[in-house]
Coordinates of C-alpha atoms and ligand atoms in Angstrom, one line a residue:
X1 CA 31.9 -29.5 5.3
X2 CA 28.1 -29.8 5.7
X3 CA 27.4 -28.2 2.4
X4 CA 29.4 -30.6 0.2
X5 CA 26.4 -32.3 -1.3
X6 CA 24.8 -28.9 -2.2
X7 CA 25.1 -27.7 -5.7
X8 CA 27.3 -24.6 -6.1
X9 CA 27.2 -23.8 -2.4
X10 CA 30.1 -21.5 -1.5
X11 CA 30.7 -18.1 0.0
X12 CA 30.9 -15.6 -1.5
X13 CA 28.2 -17.0 -3.7
X14 CA 28.5 -17.2 -7.5
X15 CA 26.8 -19.3 -10.1
X16 CA 27.6 -20.8 -13.4
X17 CA 25.7 -18.4 -15.7
X18 CA 25.3 -21.1 -18.4
X19 CA 23.7 -23.6 -16.2
X20 CA 20.2 -24.8 -16.8
X21 CA 18.6 -27.9 -15.2
X22 CA 17.6 -31.0 -16.9
X23 CA 14.4 -30.0 -18.8
X24 CA 12.5 -32.8 -17.1
X25 CA 13.5 -32.0 -13.6
X26 CA 11.0 -30.0 -11.4
X27 CA 14.1 -28.7 -9.5
X28 CA 16.8 -26.3 -10.5
X29 CA 19.1 -27.7 -7.8
X30 CA 17.7 -31.2 -6.9
X31 CA 20.0 -31.7 -3.9
X32 CA 19.7 -28.3 -2.4
X33 CA 15.9 -28.4 -2.7
X34 CA 15.1 -31.9 -1.5
X35 CA 17.8 -32.7 1.0
X36 CA 17.3 -33.6 4.6
X37 CA 16.4 -30.3 6.2
X38 CA 18.7 -30.9 9.1
X39 CA 21.7 -31.3 6.8
X40 CA 20.7 -28.1 5.1
X41 CA 20.5 -26.3 8.4
X42 CA 23.9 -27.6 9.4
X43 CA 25.3 -26.1 6.1
X44 CA 23.5 -22.8 6.8
X45 CA 24.9 -22.7 10.4
X46 CA 28.4 -22.9 8.8
X47 CA 27.5 -20.1 6.5
X48 CA 26.0 -17.7 9.0
X49 CA 29.3 -16.8 10.9
X50 CA 31.0 -16.2 7.5
X51 CA 28.3 -13.8 6.5
X52 CA 28.3 -12.1 9.9
X53 CA 32.1 -11.9 10.0
X54 CA 32.1 -10.4 6.5
X55 CA 29.5 -7.7 7.4
X56 CA 31.5 -7.0 10.6
X57 CA 34.7 -6.6 8.7
X58 CA 33.3 -4.5 5.8
X59 CA 30.8 -2.2 7.3
X60 CA 30.9 0.3 10.2
X61 CA 27.2 -0.3 10.7
X62 CA 27.5 -3.9 11.6
X63 CA 30.8 -3.4 13.5
X64 CA 29.2 -0.7 15.7
X65 CA 26.0 -2.8 16.2
X66 CA 27.9 -6.0 17.1
X67 CA 30.5 -4.2 19.3
X68 CA 27.7 -2.6 21.2
X69 CA 26.0 -6.0 21.7
X70 CA 29.3 -7.6 22.8
X71 CA 29.0 -10.1 19.9
X72 CA 31.9 -11.8 18.3
X73 CA 31.0 -13.1 14.8
X74 CA 33.2 -16.2 15.2
X75 CA 31.1 -17.3 18.2
X76 CA 27.9 -17.5 16.2
X77 CA 28.2 -21.3 15.8
X78 CA 24.9 -22.5 17.3
X79 CA 21.3 -21.6 16.7
X80 CA 21.1 -20.3 20.2
X81 CA 23.9 -17.9 19.5
X82 CA 22.3 -16.8 16.3
X83 CA 19.0 -16.1 18.1
X84 CA 20.9 -13.5 20.1
X85 CA 22.1 -11.6 17.1
X86 CA 20.3 -8.3 17.4
X87 CA 17.7 -7.6 14.7
X88 CA 18.0 -4.8 12.2
X89 CA 15.1 -2.5 11.9
X90 CA 14.2 -0.3 8.9
X91 CA 14.5 2.9 11.0
X92 CA 18.1 2.0 11.6
X93 CA 18.8 1.7 7.9
X94 CA 17.1 5.0 7.2
X95 CA 19.1 6.7 9.9
X96 CA 22.3 5.2 8.5
X97 CA 21.4 6.6 5.1
X98 CA 20.9 10.0 6.6
X99 CA 24.2 9.8 8.5
X100 CA 26.2 8.4 5.7
X101 CA 24.5 9.4 2.5
X102 CA 23.4 8.2 0.1
X103 CA 23.4 4.5 0.9
X104 CA 24.3 4.2 4.5
X105 CA 27.4 2.6 6.0
X106 CA 26.3 -1.0 5.6
X107 CA 27.2 -1.3 1.9
X108 CA 30.2 -3.6 2.4
X109 CA 31.5 -3.2 -1.2
X110 CA 33.6 -0.6 -2.9
X111 CA 31.6 2.1 -4.8
X112 CA 33.2 0.9 -8.1
X113 CA 31.4 -2.5 -7.7
X114 CA 27.9 -1.0 -7.4
X115 CA 25.9 -2.1 -10.4
X116 CA 22.3 -1.0 -9.8
X117 CA 20.7 1.8 -7.7
X118 CA 17.1 1.5 -6.7
X119 CA 15.0 3.4 -4.3
X120 CA 11.6 3.1 -2.5
X121 CA 8.8 5.5 -3.0
X122 CA 8.9 6.6 0.6
X123 CA 5.1 6.6 1.0
X124 CA 5.6 5.2 4.5
X125 CA 8.5 7.3 5.6
X126 CA 11.9 8.6 4.3
X127 CA 12.8 6.7 1.1
X128 CA 15.5 4.1 1.3
X129 CA 18.1 3.6 -1.4
X130 CA 19.6 0.4 -2.6
X131 CA 23.1 0.0 -4.0
X132 CA 23.4 -3.5 -5.3
X133 CA 26.8 -5.0 -6.4
X134 CA 27.5 -6.5 -9.8
X135 CA 28.1 -10.0 -8.4
X136 CA 25.0 -9.7 -6.3
X137 CA 22.8 -8.8 -9.2
X138 CA 23.9 -11.9 -11.0
X139 CA 23.3 -14.1 -7.9
X140 CA 19.9 -12.5 -7.4
X141 CA 19.0 -13.2 -11.0
X142 CA 20.2 -16.8 -10.6
X143 CA 18.1 -17.3 -7.5
X144 CA 15.0 -15.8 -9.0
X145 CA 15.5 -18.0 -12.1
X146 CA 15.7 -21.0 -9.8
X147 CA 12.5 -20.0 -8.0
X148 CA 10.7 -19.2 -11.3
X149 CA 11.7 -22.7 -12.5
X150 CA 10.0 -24.0 -9.3
X151 CA 6.8 -22.2 -10.3
X152 CA 6.8 -23.8 -13.7
X153 CA 8.3 -21.1 -15.8
X154 CA 10.7 -22.4 -18.5
X155 CA 13.3 -21.0 -21.0
X156 CA 11.6 -19.4 -24.0
X157 CA 8.4 -18.5 -22.1
X158 CA 7.1 -15.0 -22.4
X159 CA 7.0 -13.2 -19.0
X160 CA 5.0 -10.0 -18.8
X161 CA 6.1 -7.7 -16.0
X162 CA 3.2 -5.4 -15.2
X163 CA 4.4 -3.5 -12.2
X164 CA 6.2 -0.1 -11.6
X165 CA 9.7 0.0 -12.9
X166 CA 10.5 3.2 -11.1
X167 CA 10.7 3.3 -7.3
X168 CA 9.9 -0.4 -6.9
X169 CA 12.4 -3.2 -6.8
X170 CA 9.8 -5.9 -7.4
X171 CA 9.6 -5.5 -11.1
X172 CA 13.4 -5.5 -11.5
X173 CA 13.8 -8.6 -9.5
X174 CA 11.1 -10.5 -11.5
X175 CA 12.7 -9.3 -14.7
X176 CA 16.3 -10.3 -13.8
X177 CA 15.2 -13.8 -12.9
X178 CA 13.2 -14.2 -16.1
X179 CA 16.2 -13.0 -18.1
X180 CA 18.5 -15.4 -16.4
X181 CA 16.0 -18.2 -17.1
X182 CA 16.3 -17.3 -20.8
X183 CA 12.7 -16.2 -21.0
X184 CA 11.3 -13.5 -23.3
X185 CA 10.7 -10.7 -20.9
X186 CA 8.4 -7.8 -21.6
X187 CA 9.2 -5.1 -19.0
X188 CA 5.8 -3.5 -19.6
X189 CA 5.6 -1.6 -16.3
X190 CA 2.7 0.2 -14.8
X191 CA 1.7 3.6 -13.4
X192 CA 1.7 5.9 -16.5
X193 CA -1.6 7.2 -17.7
X194 CA -3.7 4.8 -19.9
X195 CA -1.3 1.9 -19.4
X196 CA -3.8 -0.5 -17.8
X197 CA -6.2 -0.2 -20.7
X198 CA -3.3 -0.6 -23.2
X199 CA -2.0 -3.6 -21.3
X200 CA -5.1 -5.5 -22.4
X201 CA -4.0 -5.1 -26.1
X202 CA -0.5 -6.1 -25.3
X203 CA -1.5 -9.1 -23.3
X204 CA -3.7 -10.3 -26.1
X205 CA -0.9 -9.8 -28.6
X206 CA 2.0 -11.4 -26.6
X207 CA 0.0 -14.2 -25.0
X208 CA 2.5 -14.5 -22.1
X209 CA 3.0 -17.7 -20.3
X210 CA 3.7 -15.9 -17.0
X211 CA 2.7 -12.5 -15.6
X212 CA 4.0 -10.5 -12.6
X213 CA 2.3 -7.7 -10.8
X214 CA 0.7 -6.8 -7.4
X215 CA -2.6 -8.6 -6.6
X216 CA -4.3 -5.2 -6.6
X217 CA -3.1 -4.5 -10.0
X218 CA -4.5 -7.8 -11.4
X219 CA -7.9 -7.1 -9.8
X220 CA -7.8 -3.7 -11.5
X221 CA -6.8 -5.2 -14.8
X222 CA -9.8 -7.6 -14.5
X223 CA -12.1 -4.8 -13.9
X224 CA -10.8 -2.7 -16.8
X225 CA -11.1 -5.8 -19.1
X226 CA -14.7 -6.1 -18.0
X227 CA -15.5 -2.5 -18.7
X228 CA -13.8 -2.8 -22.1
X229 CA -15.6 -6.1 -22.8
X230 CA -12.3 -8.0 -23.2
X231 CA -12.1 -11.6 -21.8
X232 CA -8.8 -11.9 -19.9
X233 CA -9.0 -15.7 -20.3
X234 CA -8.0 -15.2 -23.8
X235 CA -4.6 -13.9 -22.8
X236 CA -3.6 -17.5 -22.2
X237 CA -1.6 -16.6 -19.0
X238 CA -0.7 -19.9 -17.2
X239 CA 1.1 -18.5 -14.2
X240 CA 0.5 -15.3 -12.4
X241 CA 3.0 -14.6 -9.7
X242 CA 2.6 -11.8 -7.2
X243 CA 4.4 -10.0 -4.5
X244 CA 4.2 -6.7 -2.7
X245 CA 1.1 -7.1 -0.5
X246 CA -1.2 -9.9 0.8
X247 CA -3.7 -11.1 -1.8
X248 CA -2.3 -14.1 -3.6
X249 CA -2.9 -16.1 -0.4
X250 CA -6.2 -14.4 0.5
X251 CA -8.7 -17.1 -0.8
X252 CA -11.3 -14.8 -2.3
X253 CA -8.7 -12.6 -4.0
X254 CA -6.9 -15.6 -5.3
X255 CA -10.2 -17.2 -6.6
X256 CA -11.2 -14.0 -8.3
X257 CA -7.9 -13.7 -10.2
X258 CA -7.8 -17.4 -11.0
X259 CA -11.3 -17.3 -12.4
X260 CA -11.0 -14.0 -14.3
X261 CA -7.8 -15.0 -16.1
X262 CA -8.3 -18.8 -16.0
X263 CA -4.8 -19.1 -14.5
X264 CA -2.7 -20.4 -11.6
X265 CA -1.9 -17.8 -8.9
X266 CA 1.5 -18.0 -7.1
X267 CA 2.4 -16.0 -4.0
X268 CA 5.9 -14.8 -3.3
X269 CA 7.8 -12.0 -1.7
X270 CA 9.6 -10.8 1.4
X271 CA 11.0 -7.2 1.3
X272 CA 12.9 -5.1 -1.2
X273 CA 15.9 -5.0 1.2
X274 CA 15.9 -8.8 1.1
X275 CA 16.2 -9.1 -2.7
X276 CA 16.4 -12.0 -3.9
X277 CA 12.9 -11.3 -2.4
X278 CA 11.3 -14.3 -4.1
X279 CA 13.0 -16.6 -1.5
X280 CA 9.5 -17.0 0.0
X281 CA 7.5 -18.5 -2.8
X282 CA 4.9 -21.1 -3.7
X283 CA 5.8 -23.7 -6.4
X284 CA 4.0 -25.6 -9.1
X285 CA 3.6 -28.7 -6.8
X286 CA 3.0 -26.7 -3.6
X287 CA 0.6 -24.0 -4.7
X288 CA -0.6 -22.7 -1.3
X289 CA 1.2 -20.1 0.8
X290 CA 4.9 -19.9 0.4
X291 CA 7.9 -22.2 0.9
X292 CA 10.9 -20.7 2.6
X293 CA 13.9 -21.4 0.4
X294 CA 16.2 -21.4 3.4
X295 CA 19.5 -21.8 1.5
X296 CA 19.0 -18.5 -0.3
X297 CA 17.6 -16.3 2.5
X298 CA 17.3 -17.7 6.0
X299 CA 13.8 -17.1 7.2
X300 CA 12.7 -17.2 10.8
X301 CA 9.3 -16.6 12.2
X302 CA 9.9 -14.9 15.5
X303 CA 8.2 -13.8 18.6
X304 CA 7.6 -10.0 18.0
X305 CA 8.8 -9.2 21.5
X306 CA 11.8 -11.4 22.0
X307 CA 12.9 -11.9 18.4
X308 CA 13.4 -15.6 19.0
X309 CA 12.1 -18.1 16.5
X310 CA 8.8 -19.6 17.5
X311 CA 8.2 -23.4 17.1
X312 CA 6.7 -24.6 13.9
X313 CA 3.0 -24.2 13.9
X314 CA 3.1 -20.8 15.7
X315 CA 2.5 -17.3 14.5
X316 CA 5.0 -14.5 14.6
X317 CA 6.9 -12.0 12.6
X318 CA 9.3 -12.9 9.8
X319 CA 13.0 -12.1 10.4
X320 CA 15.3 -12.5 7.3
X321 CA 18.9 -13.1 6.9
X322 CA 20.8 -13.0 3.5
X323 CA 23.1 -15.9 2.9
X324 CA 24.4 -14.8 -0.5
X325 CA 24.5 -11.0 -0.6
X326 CA 27.7 -9.1 -0.3
X327 CA 26.3 -5.7 -0.9
X328 CA 24.0 -4.3 1.8
X329 CA 23.7 -7.7 3.4
X330 CA 20.8 -7.9 5.8
X331 CA 21.3 -10.0 8.9
X332 CA 18.1 -10.6 10.9
X333 CA 16.1 -7.9 9.3
X334 CA 12.8 -7.5 11.2
X335 CA 9.8 -7.4 8.9
X336 CA 7.0 -6.4 11.3
X337 CA 4.7 -8.5 9.2
X338 CA 2.7 -11.4 10.5
X339 CA 2.7 -15.0 9.5
X340 CA 2.7 -18.6 10.7
X341 CA 5.2 -21.2 9.7
X342 CA 5.1 -25.0 9.5
X343 CA 7.4 -27.9 8.7
X344 CA 5.4 -30.5 6.8
X345 CA 5.8 -32.5 3.6
X346 CA 5.4 -30.3 0.5
X347 CA 3.6 -31.6 -2.5
X348 CA 6.5 -30.5 -4.7
X349 CA 9.0 -32.6 -2.8
X350 CA 11.1 -29.7 -1.6
X351 CA 12.1 -30.0 2.1
X352 CA 11.6 -26.4 3.1
X353 CA 9.4 -25.1 5.9
X354 CA 6.4 -23.0 4.7
X355 CA 4.1 -20.2 5.6
X356 CA 0.9 -22.1 4.7
X357 CA -1.3 -19.0 4.4
X358 CA 1.4 -16.5 3.3
X359 CA 2.0 -13.2 5.1
X360 CA -1.3 -11.9 6.4
X361 CA -0.2 -8.3 6.8
X362 CA 1.7 -5.9 8.9
X363 CA 1.6 -5.8 12.7
X364 CA 0.8 -2.0 12.5
X365 CA -2.1 -2.6 10.2
X366 CA -3.8 -5.0 12.5
X367 CA -6.8 -3.5 14.2
X368 CA -7.4 -4.2 17.9
X369 CA -10.9 -3.9 18.7
X370 CA -12.5 -4.9 22.0
X371 CA -10.0 -7.8 22.5
X372 CA -10.2 -9.0 18.9
X373 CA -7.4 -8.7 16.4
X374 CA -8.8 -8.0 12.9
X375 CA -6.7 -8.2 9.8
X376 CA -7.7 -5.9 6.8
X377 CA -7.3 -9.0 4.6
X378 CA -10.0 -10.9 6.5
X379 CA -12.5 -8.1 5.7
X380 CA -11.4 -8.1 2.1
X381 CA -11.9 -11.9 2.0
X382 CA -15.5 -11.6 3.4
X383 CA -16.6 -8.9 1.1
X384 CA -15.2 -10.4 -2.1
X385 CA -17.3 -13.5 -1.6
X386 CA -20.6 -11.6 -1.5
X387 CA -22.4 -11.4 -4.7
X388 CA -22.7 -7.9 -6.1
X389 CA -19.6 -6.6 -4.2
X390 CA -18.5 -3.6 -6.3
X391 CA -14.7 -4.3 -6.0
X392 CA -13.5 -1.8 -3.4
X393 CA -14.1 -0.8 0.2
X394 CA -12.6 1.2 3.1
X395 CA -12.3 0.2 6.7
X396 CA -12.7 3.2 9.0
X397 CA -11.2 2.9 12.4
X398 CA -12.4 5.4 15.1
X399 CA -12.2 5.7 18.8
X400 CA -14.9 6.6 21.2
X401 CA -13.5 7.0 24.8
X402 CA -11.1 4.1 25.1
X403 CA -12.9 1.9 22.6
X404 CA -11.9 1.3 19.0
X405 CA -14.7 1.0 16.5
X406 CA -14.7 -0.1 12.9
X407 CA -17.0 0.7 10.1
X408 CA -16.8 -0.7 6.6
X409 CA -17.8 1.3 3.5
X410 CA -18.3 -1.2 0.7
X411 CA -19.1 -0.7 -2.9
X412 CA -22.1 -2.5 -4.3
X413 CA -23.1 -3.1 -7.9
X414 CA -26.6 -4.5 -7.9
X415 CA -30.2 -3.8 -7.1
X416 CA -30.8 -5.2 -3.6
X417 CA -28.7 -3.0 -1.3
X418 CA -30.3 -4.2 1.9
X419 CA -29.6 -7.9 1.0
X420 CA -26.0 -7.0 0.4
X421 CA -25.8 -5.0 3.6
X422 CA -27.2 -7.9 5.5
X423 CA -24.8 -10.4 3.9
X424 CA -21.8 -8.1 4.6
X425 CA -22.8 -7.5 8.2
X426 CA -23.3 -11.2 9.0
X427 CA -20.1 -12.2 7.2
X428 CA -18.1 -9.6 9.0
X429 CA -19.7 -10.5 12.3
X430 CA -18.7 -14.1 11.8
X431 CA -15.0 -13.3 11.0
X432 CA -14.5 -10.3 13.3
X433 CA -16.5 -11.6 16.2
X434 CA -18.2 -8.2 16.6
X435 CA -20.9 -6.3 15.0
X436 CA -19.5 -4.0 12.3
X437 CA -21.3 -1.1 10.8
X438 CA -21.7 -1.5 7.0
X439 CA -22.3 1.5 4.7
X440 CA -23.1 0.6 1.2
X441 CA -21.8 2.9 -1.5
X442 CA -21.9 2.8 -5.3
X443 CA -19.4 1.0 -7.5
X444 CA -16.3 3.1 -8.4
X445 CA -16.7 5.3 -5.4
X446 CA -13.1 4.5 -4.3
X447 CA -9.9 4.9 -6.2
X448 CA -8.3 1.7 -7.4
X449 CA -4.7 1.0 -6.6
X450 CA -2.4 0.1 -9.4
X451 CA 0.3 -0.8 -6.9
X452 CA -0.3 -1.7 -3.3
X453 CA -3.8 -1.2 -1.8
X454 CA -4.3 0.7 1.4
X455 CA -7.9 0.4 2.6
X456 CA -7.7 1.3 6.2
X457 CA -8.6 4.8 7.2
X458 CA -7.4 5.3 10.7
X459 CA -9.2 8.2 12.3
X460 CA -8.0 7.4 15.9
X461 CA -5.9 10.4 17.1
X462 CA -3.2 8.4 18.8
X463 CA -2.3 6.2 15.8
X464 CA -2.6 8.8 13.1
X465 CA 0.3 8.7 10.8
X466 CA 2.4 11.9 10.8
Ligands
8LE501 C1 2.0 -10.3 1.9 C2 8.8 -8.0 -2.0 C3 8.5 -6.8 -2.9 C4 9.8 -6.3 -3.6 O1 7.5 -7.1 -3.8 C5 8.0 -5.6 -2.0 O2 6.9 -5.3 -2.0 O3 9.0 -5.1 -1.2 P1 8.7 -3.8 -0.3 O4 8.2 -2.6 -1.2 O5 10.0 -3.6 0.5 O6 7.5 -4.1 0.7 C6 7.7 -5.2 1.6 C7 6.4 -5.4 2.3 O7 5.4 -5.7 1.4 C8 6.5 -6.5 3.3 O8 7.0 -6.2 4.5 C9 5.0 -7.0 3.4 O9 4.3 -6.2 4.3 C10 4.5 -6.7 2.0 N1 4.5 -7.9 1.1 C11 5.5 -8.1 0.1 N2 5.2 -9.3 -0.5 C12 4.1 -9.8 0.2 C13 3.7 -8.9 1.2 N3 2.7 -9.2 2.0 N4 2.3 -11.2 0.9 C14 3.3 -11.0 0.1 N5 3.6 -11.9 -0.8

């Protein structure tokens, strides 16, 4: 079997809960992480039909879907055949949960094996529920421990989890991995009144080696620290790992956080449905973008129209397949995000492909304006590099006739407004390729996000969200 050389590679997955790597090894599983990628792919190609058959046999959802597509799980033995497997979209999952409440008919495990229930906040539609099995929770924790090890976190380290613990799976995933890694975990959370200010005291007191949040939250924390005359460098945080939104791979955001906290920023994250969502993650030796830990979740970057994988070097939308989940397994879940992938040598020695500049954003959030595609993160990156930027902005998209227009309202905290406006206009012109109206407003005009930022105000009638 192709996977013989891979540590603990079997289906269904399960890991020795006592295992820890050699303390001097940069790798949790040296073979799985550094092997010839073609051999790894061969093992994955043996696993895929097993996972697909399992989903087909255990869930009406996948049986229906594959019967309709005329697909036989046992025939998925080539990459070409895999590329024909229909993608799953989030709307389908929501509908399945409406039709077969509360968790949809893609659960695959008996109710008695459900160990954790989680849910989404539903800010972008009907909330989705997750029902994760006991075995899966253990495997998720193991995988996240392995990835945290790759980031440089070690047993005994204090890990401060500073994101929502309610309707957000991110914090739970970070916590479970840190627990399995035998860290000291502080599930601090976020979102309740006064918590950000109090976090400063707790961070100073606990001096965590690692910290998890959304990038927006870290920026907010830095701002509050400044207001309260606390120097965040004194928290001694060595590793700040982030998921949930673009930011950790946006150069100006990353620099700002690294400087404010005197730390190392690590990007990670796919989607809550895809937990172990840290399967896309940077490492200690490969700090930029994210590596795709293909033997945990199989990542493809696909053409957004055909859902076929694009060649390395090209841009597309990530499509994800669980290789180890037995509860609510996702097979070719379409992200509708945008990224570019590459296969090159990684500084850390792992032989995974990578997304060198992370996930730029969602296809729906991309602004099309007179033939140019503008990502909200590009605007963020420009503004953050201008001296005196007040920390927040909004991008207003309008439509006159058949033409989209954008205008940026940016906070400024200084005495030369016209200088700032000039710098912002020319910076935006350079990146967007068009003249962009800039309106300067005072610092603290806009609300700060303590979770995921949403800076685009779309005033075009046809795209208005219902
Ligand atoms: C750029 C992955 C997790 C649990 O942190 C999360 O946010 O999951 P959720 O709430 O299902 O949201 C998934 C979406 O957040 C992705 O589709 C993507 O648009 C965005 N996202 C998550 N992590 C990143 C990200 N965007 N970089 C990231 N590192």
